[in-house]
PDB file of C-alpha atoms in Angstrom:
ATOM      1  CA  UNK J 283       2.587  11.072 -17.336  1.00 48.00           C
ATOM      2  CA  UNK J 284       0.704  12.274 -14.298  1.00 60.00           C
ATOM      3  CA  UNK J 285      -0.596  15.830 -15.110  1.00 85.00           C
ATOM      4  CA  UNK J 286      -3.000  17.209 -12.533  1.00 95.00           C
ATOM      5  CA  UNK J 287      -2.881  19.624  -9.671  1.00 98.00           C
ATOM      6  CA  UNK J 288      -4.517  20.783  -6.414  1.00 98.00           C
ATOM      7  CA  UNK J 289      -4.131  24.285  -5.470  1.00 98.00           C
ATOM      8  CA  UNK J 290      -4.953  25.137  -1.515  1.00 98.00           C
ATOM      9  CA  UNK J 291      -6.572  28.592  -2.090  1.00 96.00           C
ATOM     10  CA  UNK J 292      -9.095  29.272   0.618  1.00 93.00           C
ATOM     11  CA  UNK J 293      -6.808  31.243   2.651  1.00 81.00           C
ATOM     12  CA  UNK J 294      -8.415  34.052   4.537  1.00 78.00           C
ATOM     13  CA  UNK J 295      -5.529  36.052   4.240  1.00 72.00           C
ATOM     14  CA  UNK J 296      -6.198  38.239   7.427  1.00 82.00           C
ATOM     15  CA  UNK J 297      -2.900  39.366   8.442  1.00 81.00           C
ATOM     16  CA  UNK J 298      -2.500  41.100   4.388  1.00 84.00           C
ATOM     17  CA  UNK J 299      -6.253  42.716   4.725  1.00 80.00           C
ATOM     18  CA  UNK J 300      -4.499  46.066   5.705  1.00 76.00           C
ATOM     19  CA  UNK J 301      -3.093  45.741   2.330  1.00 80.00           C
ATOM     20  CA  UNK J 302      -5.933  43.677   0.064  1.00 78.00           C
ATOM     21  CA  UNK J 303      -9.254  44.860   1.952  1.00 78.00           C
ATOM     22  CA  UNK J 304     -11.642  42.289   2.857  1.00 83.00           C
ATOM     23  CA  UNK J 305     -13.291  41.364  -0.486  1.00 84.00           C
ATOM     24  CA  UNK J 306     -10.171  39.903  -1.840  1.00 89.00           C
ATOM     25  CA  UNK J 307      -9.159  36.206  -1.097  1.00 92.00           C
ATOM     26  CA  UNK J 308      -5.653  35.760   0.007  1.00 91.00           C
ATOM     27  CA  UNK J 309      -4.861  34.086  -3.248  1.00 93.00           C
ATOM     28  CA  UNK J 310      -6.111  36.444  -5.261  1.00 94.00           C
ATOM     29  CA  UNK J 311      -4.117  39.458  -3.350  1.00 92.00           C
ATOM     30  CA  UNK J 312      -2.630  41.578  -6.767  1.00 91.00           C
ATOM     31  CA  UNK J 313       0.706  40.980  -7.359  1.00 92.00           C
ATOM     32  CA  UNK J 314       1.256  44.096 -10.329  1.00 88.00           C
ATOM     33  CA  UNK J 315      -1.907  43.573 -12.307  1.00 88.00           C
ATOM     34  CA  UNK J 316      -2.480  40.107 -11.870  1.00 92.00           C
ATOM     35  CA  UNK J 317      -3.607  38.110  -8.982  1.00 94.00           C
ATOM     36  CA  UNK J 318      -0.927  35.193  -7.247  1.00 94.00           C
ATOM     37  CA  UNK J 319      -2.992  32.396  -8.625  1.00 96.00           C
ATOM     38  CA  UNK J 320      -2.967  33.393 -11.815  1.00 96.00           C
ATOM     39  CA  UNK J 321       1.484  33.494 -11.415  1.00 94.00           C
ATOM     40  CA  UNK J 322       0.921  29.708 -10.769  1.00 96.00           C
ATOM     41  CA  UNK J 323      -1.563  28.385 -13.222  1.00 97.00           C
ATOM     42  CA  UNK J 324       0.371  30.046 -15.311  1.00 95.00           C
ATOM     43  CA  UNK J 325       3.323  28.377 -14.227  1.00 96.00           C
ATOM     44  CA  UNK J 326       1.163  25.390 -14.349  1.00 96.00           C
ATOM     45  CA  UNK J 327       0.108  25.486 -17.925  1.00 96.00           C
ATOM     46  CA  UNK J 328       4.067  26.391 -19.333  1.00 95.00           C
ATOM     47  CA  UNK J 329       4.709  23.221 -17.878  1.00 95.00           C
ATOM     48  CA  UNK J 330       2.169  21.073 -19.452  1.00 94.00           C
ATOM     49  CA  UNK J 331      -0.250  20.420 -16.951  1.00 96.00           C
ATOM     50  CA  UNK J 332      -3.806  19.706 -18.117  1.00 94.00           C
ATOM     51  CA  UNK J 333      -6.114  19.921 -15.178  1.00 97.00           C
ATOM     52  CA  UNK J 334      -6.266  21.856 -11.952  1.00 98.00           C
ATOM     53  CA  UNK J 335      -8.381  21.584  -8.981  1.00 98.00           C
ATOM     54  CA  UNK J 336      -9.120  24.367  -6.864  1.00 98.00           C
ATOM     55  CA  UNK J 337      -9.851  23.755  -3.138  1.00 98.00           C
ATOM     56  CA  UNK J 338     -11.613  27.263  -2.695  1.00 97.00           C
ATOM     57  CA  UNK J 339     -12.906  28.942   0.850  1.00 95.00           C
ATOM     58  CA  UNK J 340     -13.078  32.348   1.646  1.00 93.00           C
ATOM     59  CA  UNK J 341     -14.903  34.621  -1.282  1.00 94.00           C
ATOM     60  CA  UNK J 342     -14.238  31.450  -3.453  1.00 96.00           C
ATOM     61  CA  UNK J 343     -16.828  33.078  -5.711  1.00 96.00           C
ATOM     62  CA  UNK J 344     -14.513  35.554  -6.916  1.00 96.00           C
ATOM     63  CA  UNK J 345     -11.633  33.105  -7.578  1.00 97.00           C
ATOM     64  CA  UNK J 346     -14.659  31.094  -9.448  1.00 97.00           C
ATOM     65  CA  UNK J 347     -15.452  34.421 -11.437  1.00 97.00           C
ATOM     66  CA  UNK J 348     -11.978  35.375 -12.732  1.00 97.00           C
ATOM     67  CA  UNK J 349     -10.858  32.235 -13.712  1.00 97.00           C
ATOM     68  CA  UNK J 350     -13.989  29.795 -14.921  1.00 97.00           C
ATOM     69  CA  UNK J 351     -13.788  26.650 -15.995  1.00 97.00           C
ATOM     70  CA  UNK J 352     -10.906  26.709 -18.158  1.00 96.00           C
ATOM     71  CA  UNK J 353      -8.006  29.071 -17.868  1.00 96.00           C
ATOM     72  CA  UNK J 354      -4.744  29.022 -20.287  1.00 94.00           C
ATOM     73  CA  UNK J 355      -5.387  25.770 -21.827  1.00 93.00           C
ATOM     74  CA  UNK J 356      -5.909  24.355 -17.983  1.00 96.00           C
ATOM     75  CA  UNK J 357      -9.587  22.488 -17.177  1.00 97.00           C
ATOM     76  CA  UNK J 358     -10.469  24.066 -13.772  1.00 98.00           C
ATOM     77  CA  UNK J 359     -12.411  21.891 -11.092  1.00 97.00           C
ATOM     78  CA  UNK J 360     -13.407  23.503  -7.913  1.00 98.00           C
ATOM     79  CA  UNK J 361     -13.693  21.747  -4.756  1.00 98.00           C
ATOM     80  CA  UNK J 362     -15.574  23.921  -2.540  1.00 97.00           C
ATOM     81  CA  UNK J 363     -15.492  24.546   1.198  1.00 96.00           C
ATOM     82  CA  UNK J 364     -19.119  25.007   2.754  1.00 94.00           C
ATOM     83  CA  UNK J 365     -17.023  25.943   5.761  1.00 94.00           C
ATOM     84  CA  UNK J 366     -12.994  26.384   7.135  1.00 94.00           C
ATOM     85  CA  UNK J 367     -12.244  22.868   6.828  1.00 96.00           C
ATOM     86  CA  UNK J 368      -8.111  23.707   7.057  1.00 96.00           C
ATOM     87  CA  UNK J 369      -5.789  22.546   4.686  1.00 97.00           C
ATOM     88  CA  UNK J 370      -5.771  18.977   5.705  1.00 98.00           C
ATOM     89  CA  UNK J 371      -9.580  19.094   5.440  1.00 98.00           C
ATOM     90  CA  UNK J 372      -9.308  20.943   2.207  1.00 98.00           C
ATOM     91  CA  UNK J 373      -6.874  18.591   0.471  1.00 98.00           C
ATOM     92  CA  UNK J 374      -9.107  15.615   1.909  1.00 98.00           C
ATOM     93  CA  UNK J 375     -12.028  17.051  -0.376  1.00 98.00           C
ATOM     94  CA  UNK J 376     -10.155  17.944  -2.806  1.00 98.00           C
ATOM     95  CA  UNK J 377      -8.639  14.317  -3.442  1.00 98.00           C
ATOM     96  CA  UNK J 378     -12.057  13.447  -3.979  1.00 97.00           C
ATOM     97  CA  UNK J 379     -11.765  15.010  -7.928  1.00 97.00           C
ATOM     98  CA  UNK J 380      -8.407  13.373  -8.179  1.00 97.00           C
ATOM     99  CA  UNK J 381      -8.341  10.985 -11.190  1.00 94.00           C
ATOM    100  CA  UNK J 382      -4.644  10.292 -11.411  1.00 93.00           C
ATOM    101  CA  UNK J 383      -2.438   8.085  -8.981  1.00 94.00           C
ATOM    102  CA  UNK J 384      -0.072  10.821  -8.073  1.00 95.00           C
ATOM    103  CA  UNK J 385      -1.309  14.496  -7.503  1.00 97.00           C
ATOM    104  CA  UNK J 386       1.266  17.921  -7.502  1.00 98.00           C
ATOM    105  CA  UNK J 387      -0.408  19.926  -4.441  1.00 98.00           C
ATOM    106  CA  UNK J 388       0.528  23.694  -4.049  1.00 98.00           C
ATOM    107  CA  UNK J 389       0.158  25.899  -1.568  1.00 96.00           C
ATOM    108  CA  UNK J 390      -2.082  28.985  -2.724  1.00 95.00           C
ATOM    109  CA  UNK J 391       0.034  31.191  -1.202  1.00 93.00           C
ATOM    110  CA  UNK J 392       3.700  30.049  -2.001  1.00 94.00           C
ATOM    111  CA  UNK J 393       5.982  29.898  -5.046  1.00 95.00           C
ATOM    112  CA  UNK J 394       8.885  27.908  -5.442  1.00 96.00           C
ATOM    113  CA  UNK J 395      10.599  28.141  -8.791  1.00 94.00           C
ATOM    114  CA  UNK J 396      11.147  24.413  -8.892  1.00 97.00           C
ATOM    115  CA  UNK J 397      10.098  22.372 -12.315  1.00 97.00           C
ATOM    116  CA  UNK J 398       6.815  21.023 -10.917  1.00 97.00           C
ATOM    117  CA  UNK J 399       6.623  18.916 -13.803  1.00 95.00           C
ATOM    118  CA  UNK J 400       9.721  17.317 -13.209  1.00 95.00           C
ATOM    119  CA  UNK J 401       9.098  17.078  -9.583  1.00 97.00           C
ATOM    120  CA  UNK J 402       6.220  15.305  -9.795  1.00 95.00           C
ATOM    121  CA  UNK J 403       7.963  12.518 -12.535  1.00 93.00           C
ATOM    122  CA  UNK J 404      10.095  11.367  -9.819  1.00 92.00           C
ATOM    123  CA  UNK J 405       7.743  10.314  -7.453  1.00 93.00           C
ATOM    124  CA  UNK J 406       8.418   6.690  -6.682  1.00 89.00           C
ATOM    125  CA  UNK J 407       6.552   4.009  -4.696  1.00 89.00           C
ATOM    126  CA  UNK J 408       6.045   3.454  -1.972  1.00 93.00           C
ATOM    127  CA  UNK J 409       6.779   6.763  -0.493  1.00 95.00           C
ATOM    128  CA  UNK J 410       2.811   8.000  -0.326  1.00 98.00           C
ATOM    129  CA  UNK J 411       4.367  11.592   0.121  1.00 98.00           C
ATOM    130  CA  UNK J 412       6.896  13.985  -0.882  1.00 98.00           C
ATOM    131  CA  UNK J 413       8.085  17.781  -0.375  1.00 98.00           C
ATOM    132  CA  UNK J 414       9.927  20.393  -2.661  1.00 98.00           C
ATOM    133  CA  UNK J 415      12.592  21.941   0.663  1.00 97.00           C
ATOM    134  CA  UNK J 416      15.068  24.353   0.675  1.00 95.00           C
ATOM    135  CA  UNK J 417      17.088  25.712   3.148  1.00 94.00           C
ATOM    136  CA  UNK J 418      16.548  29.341   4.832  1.00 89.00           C
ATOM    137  CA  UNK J 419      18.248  31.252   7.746  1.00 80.00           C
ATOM    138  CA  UNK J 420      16.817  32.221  10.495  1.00 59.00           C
ATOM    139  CA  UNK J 421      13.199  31.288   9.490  1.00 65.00           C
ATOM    140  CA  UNK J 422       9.610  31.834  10.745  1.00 75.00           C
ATOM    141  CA  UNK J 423       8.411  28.360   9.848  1.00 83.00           C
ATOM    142  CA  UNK J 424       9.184  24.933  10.912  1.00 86.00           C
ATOM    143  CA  UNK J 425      11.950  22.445  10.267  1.00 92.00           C
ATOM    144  CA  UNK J 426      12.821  18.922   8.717  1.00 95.00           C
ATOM    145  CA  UNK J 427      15.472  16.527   9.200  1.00 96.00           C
ATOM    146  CA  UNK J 428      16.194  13.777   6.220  1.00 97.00           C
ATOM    147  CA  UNK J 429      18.251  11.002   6.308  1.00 97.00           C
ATOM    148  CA  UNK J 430      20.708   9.757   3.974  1.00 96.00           C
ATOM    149  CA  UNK J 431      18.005   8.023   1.423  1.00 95.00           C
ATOM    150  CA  UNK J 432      15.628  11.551   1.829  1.00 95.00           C
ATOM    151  CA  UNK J 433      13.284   9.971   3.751  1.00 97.00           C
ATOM    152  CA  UNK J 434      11.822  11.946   6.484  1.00 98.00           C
ATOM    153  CA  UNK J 435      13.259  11.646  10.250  1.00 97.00           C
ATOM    154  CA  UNK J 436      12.259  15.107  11.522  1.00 96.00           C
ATOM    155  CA  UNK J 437       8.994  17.348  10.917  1.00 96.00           C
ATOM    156  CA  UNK J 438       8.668  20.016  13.358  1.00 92.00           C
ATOM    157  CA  UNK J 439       5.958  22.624  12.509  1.00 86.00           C
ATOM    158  CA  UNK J 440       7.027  24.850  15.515  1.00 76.00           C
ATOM    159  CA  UNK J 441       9.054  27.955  14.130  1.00 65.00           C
ATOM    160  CA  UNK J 442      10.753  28.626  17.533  1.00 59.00           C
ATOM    161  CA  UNK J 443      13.013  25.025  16.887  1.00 49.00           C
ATOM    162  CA  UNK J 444      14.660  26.846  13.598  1.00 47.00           C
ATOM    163  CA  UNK J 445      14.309  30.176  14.482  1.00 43.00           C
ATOM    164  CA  UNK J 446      16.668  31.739  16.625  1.00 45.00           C
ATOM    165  CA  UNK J 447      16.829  35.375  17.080  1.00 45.00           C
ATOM    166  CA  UNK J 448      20.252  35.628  18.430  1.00 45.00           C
ATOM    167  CA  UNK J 449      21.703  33.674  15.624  1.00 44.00           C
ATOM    168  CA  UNK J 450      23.375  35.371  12.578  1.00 43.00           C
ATOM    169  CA  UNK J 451      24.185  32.263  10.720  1.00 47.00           C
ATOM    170  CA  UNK J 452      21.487  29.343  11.771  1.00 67.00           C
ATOM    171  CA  UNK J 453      19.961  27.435   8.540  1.00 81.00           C
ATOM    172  CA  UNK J 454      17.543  25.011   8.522  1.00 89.00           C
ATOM    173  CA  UNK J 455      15.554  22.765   5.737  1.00 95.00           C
ATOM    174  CA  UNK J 456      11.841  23.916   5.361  1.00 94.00           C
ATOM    175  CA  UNK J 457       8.709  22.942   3.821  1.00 95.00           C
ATOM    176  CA  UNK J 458       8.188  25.153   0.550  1.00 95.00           C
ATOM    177  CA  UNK J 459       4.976  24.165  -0.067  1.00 95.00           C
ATOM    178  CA  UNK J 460       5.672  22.144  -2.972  1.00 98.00           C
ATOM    179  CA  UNK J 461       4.029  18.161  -2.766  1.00 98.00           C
ATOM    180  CA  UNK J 462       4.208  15.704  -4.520  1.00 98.00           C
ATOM    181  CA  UNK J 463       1.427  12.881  -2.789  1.00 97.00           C
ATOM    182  CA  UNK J 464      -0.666   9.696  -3.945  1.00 97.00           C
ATOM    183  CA  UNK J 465      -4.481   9.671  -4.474  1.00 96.00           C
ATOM    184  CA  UNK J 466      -4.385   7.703  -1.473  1.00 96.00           C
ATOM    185  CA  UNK J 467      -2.071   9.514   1.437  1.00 98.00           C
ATOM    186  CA  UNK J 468      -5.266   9.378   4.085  1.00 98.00           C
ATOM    187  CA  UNK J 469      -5.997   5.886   3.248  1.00 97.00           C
ATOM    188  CA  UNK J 470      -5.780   4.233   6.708  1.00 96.00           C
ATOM    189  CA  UNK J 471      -6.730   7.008   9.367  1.00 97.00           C
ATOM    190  CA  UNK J 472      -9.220   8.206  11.421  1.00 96.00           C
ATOM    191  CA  UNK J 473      -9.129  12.013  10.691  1.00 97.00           C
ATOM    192  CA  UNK J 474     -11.621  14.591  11.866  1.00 96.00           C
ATOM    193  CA  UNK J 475     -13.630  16.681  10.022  1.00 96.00           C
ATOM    194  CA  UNK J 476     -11.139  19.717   9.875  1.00 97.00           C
ATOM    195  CA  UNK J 477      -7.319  19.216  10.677  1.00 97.00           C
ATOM    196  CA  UNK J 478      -3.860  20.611   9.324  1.00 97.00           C
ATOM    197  CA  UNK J 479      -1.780  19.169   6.322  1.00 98.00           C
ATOM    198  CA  UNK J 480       1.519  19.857   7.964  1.00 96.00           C
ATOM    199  CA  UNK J 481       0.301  18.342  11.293  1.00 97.00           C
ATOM    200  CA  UNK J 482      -0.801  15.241   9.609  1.00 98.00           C
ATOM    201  CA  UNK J 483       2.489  15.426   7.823  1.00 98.00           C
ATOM    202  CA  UNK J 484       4.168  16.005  11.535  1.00 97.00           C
ATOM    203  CA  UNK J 485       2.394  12.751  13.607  1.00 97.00           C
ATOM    204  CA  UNK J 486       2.546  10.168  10.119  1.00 98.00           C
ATOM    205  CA  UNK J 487       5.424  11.232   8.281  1.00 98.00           C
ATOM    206  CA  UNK J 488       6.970   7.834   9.378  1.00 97.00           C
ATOM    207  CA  UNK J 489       3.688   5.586   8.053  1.00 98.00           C
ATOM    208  CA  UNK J 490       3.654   6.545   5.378  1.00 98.00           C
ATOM    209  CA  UNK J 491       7.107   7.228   4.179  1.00 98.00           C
ATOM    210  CA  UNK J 492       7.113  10.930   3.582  1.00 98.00           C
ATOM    211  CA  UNK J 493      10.517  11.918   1.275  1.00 97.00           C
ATOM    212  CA  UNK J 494      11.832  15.117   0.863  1.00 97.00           C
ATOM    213  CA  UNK J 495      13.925  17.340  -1.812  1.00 96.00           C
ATOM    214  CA  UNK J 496      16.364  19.847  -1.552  1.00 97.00           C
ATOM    215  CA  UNK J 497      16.530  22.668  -3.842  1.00 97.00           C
ATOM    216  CA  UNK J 498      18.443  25.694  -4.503  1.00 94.00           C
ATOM    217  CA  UNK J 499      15.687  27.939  -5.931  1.00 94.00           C
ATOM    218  CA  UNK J 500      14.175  31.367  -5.365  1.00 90.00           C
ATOM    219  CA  UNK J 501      11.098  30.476  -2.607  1.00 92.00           C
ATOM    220  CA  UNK J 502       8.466  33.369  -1.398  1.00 90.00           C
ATOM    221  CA  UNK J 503       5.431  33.051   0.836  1.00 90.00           C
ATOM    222  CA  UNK J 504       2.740  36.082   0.343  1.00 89.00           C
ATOM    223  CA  UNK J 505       1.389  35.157   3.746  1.00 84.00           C
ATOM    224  CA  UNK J 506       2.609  38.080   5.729  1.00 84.00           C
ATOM    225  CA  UNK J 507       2.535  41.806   4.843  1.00 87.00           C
ATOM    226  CA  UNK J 508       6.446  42.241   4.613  1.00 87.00           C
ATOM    227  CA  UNK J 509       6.349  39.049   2.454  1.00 86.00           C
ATOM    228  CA  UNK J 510       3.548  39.959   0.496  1.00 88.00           C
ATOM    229  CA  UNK J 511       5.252  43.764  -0.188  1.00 87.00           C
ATOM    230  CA  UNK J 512       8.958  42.151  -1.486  1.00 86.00           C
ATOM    231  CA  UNK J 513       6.595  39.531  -3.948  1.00 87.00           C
ATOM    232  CA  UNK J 514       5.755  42.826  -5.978  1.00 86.00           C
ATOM    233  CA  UNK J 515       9.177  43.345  -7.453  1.00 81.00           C
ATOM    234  CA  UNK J 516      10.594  40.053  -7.186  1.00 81.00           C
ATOM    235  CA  UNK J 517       7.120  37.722  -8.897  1.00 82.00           C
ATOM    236  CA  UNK J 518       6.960  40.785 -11.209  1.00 72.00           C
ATOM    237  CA  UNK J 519      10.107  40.789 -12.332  1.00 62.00           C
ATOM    238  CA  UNK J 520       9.428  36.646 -13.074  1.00 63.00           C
ATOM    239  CA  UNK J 521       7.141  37.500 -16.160  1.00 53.00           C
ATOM    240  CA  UNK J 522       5.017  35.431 -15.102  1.00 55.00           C
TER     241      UNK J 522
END
């Protein structure tokens, strides 16, 4: 069974610097007494994962430093950014140190309290992608459509098509930053240097028969301050 993971963590994490200071990368920001990324390898290695690789940016020497080359049983592989490359860029790389046909990919600054385990075990040809969703009111990020086989008809990365301020009681399915994607998703394009994930996602969702999930599970994004502040009681109280 596939057992390897990429982790986007070279966030700058400006908009939480009022909070973590400049020397700390966004994935590192403290949740309690640990950083984030330590709440997901964690996660990782409960779950029987056996190799992460760490697409690392921004002050990437201190995730480097705290974590080494192994970490709870987990061998850790870095793929390093010489520059921004953004997180299409930095999965691109990344993919690079793959060695198994299917790949989970997390977000560096998301949890979703999902099974990734089991998520990634049903992962089926020929769908070259697929995403962990859940549904949220009123939200600050995109949207998705399915259809009736969970196949992707709709990816919309623009927040202002969900989110509607005047609206008490509008839902909509969103991207929680949970993937599930083959070794080769970018076979077949032309792709610069330094692009977006989701965009990619957004313009080839249809090529290469991008599937979604729905789940009812407990999602948080550190991204923003407000975010970042309600993670402290709720990942703490995780014991994680």
């Amino acid at each position: 069974m596939n057992s390897e993971v990429i982790i986007l963590a070279g966030g700058l994490g400006t908009r939480l610097r009022s909070h973590i200071g400049e020397a700390i990368p966004k994935p590192m920001a403290p949740i309690g007494d640990i950083p984030f990324l330590q709440i997901l390898l964690s996660k990782c290695a409960r779950e029987g994962f056996s190799r992460v690789i760490l697409s690392v940016g921004y002050r990437q020497e201190v995730i480097m430093r705290y974590f080494g080359e192994r970490f709870l049983g987990l061998r850790i592989c870095y793929a390093r950014e010489k520059s921004p490359l953004g997180t299409g860029g930095a999965l691109l790389q990344a993919l690079k140190f793959a060695q198994s046909p299917y790949v989970l990919l997390l977000n560096g600054d998301t949890f979703f309290e999902i099974d990734f385990r089991d998520f990634l075990a049903r992962h089926r040809a020929p769908s070259r992608l697929r995403l962990a969703l859940t549904l949220m009111q009123n939200t600050r990020y995109g949207s998705i459509e399915l259809d009736s086989e969970g196949f992707i008809t709709r990816f919309s990365t623009d927040s202002s098509a969900a989110f509607s301020p005047d609206s008490t009681s509008a839902h909509s399915l969103i991207n929680a930053g949970v993937y599930s994607l083959s070794r080769d998703i970018f076979e077949g394009f032309c792709l610069p240097k330094i692009f977006s994930f989701e965009d990619f996602i957004a313009q080839h969702y249809g090529e290469i028969l991008a599937s979604g999930e729905v789940y009812e599970a407990r999602f948080i994004d550190i991204g923003i301050p407000q975010d970042y502040l309600r993670a402290q009681s709720y990942l703490s109280g995780l014991g994680l």
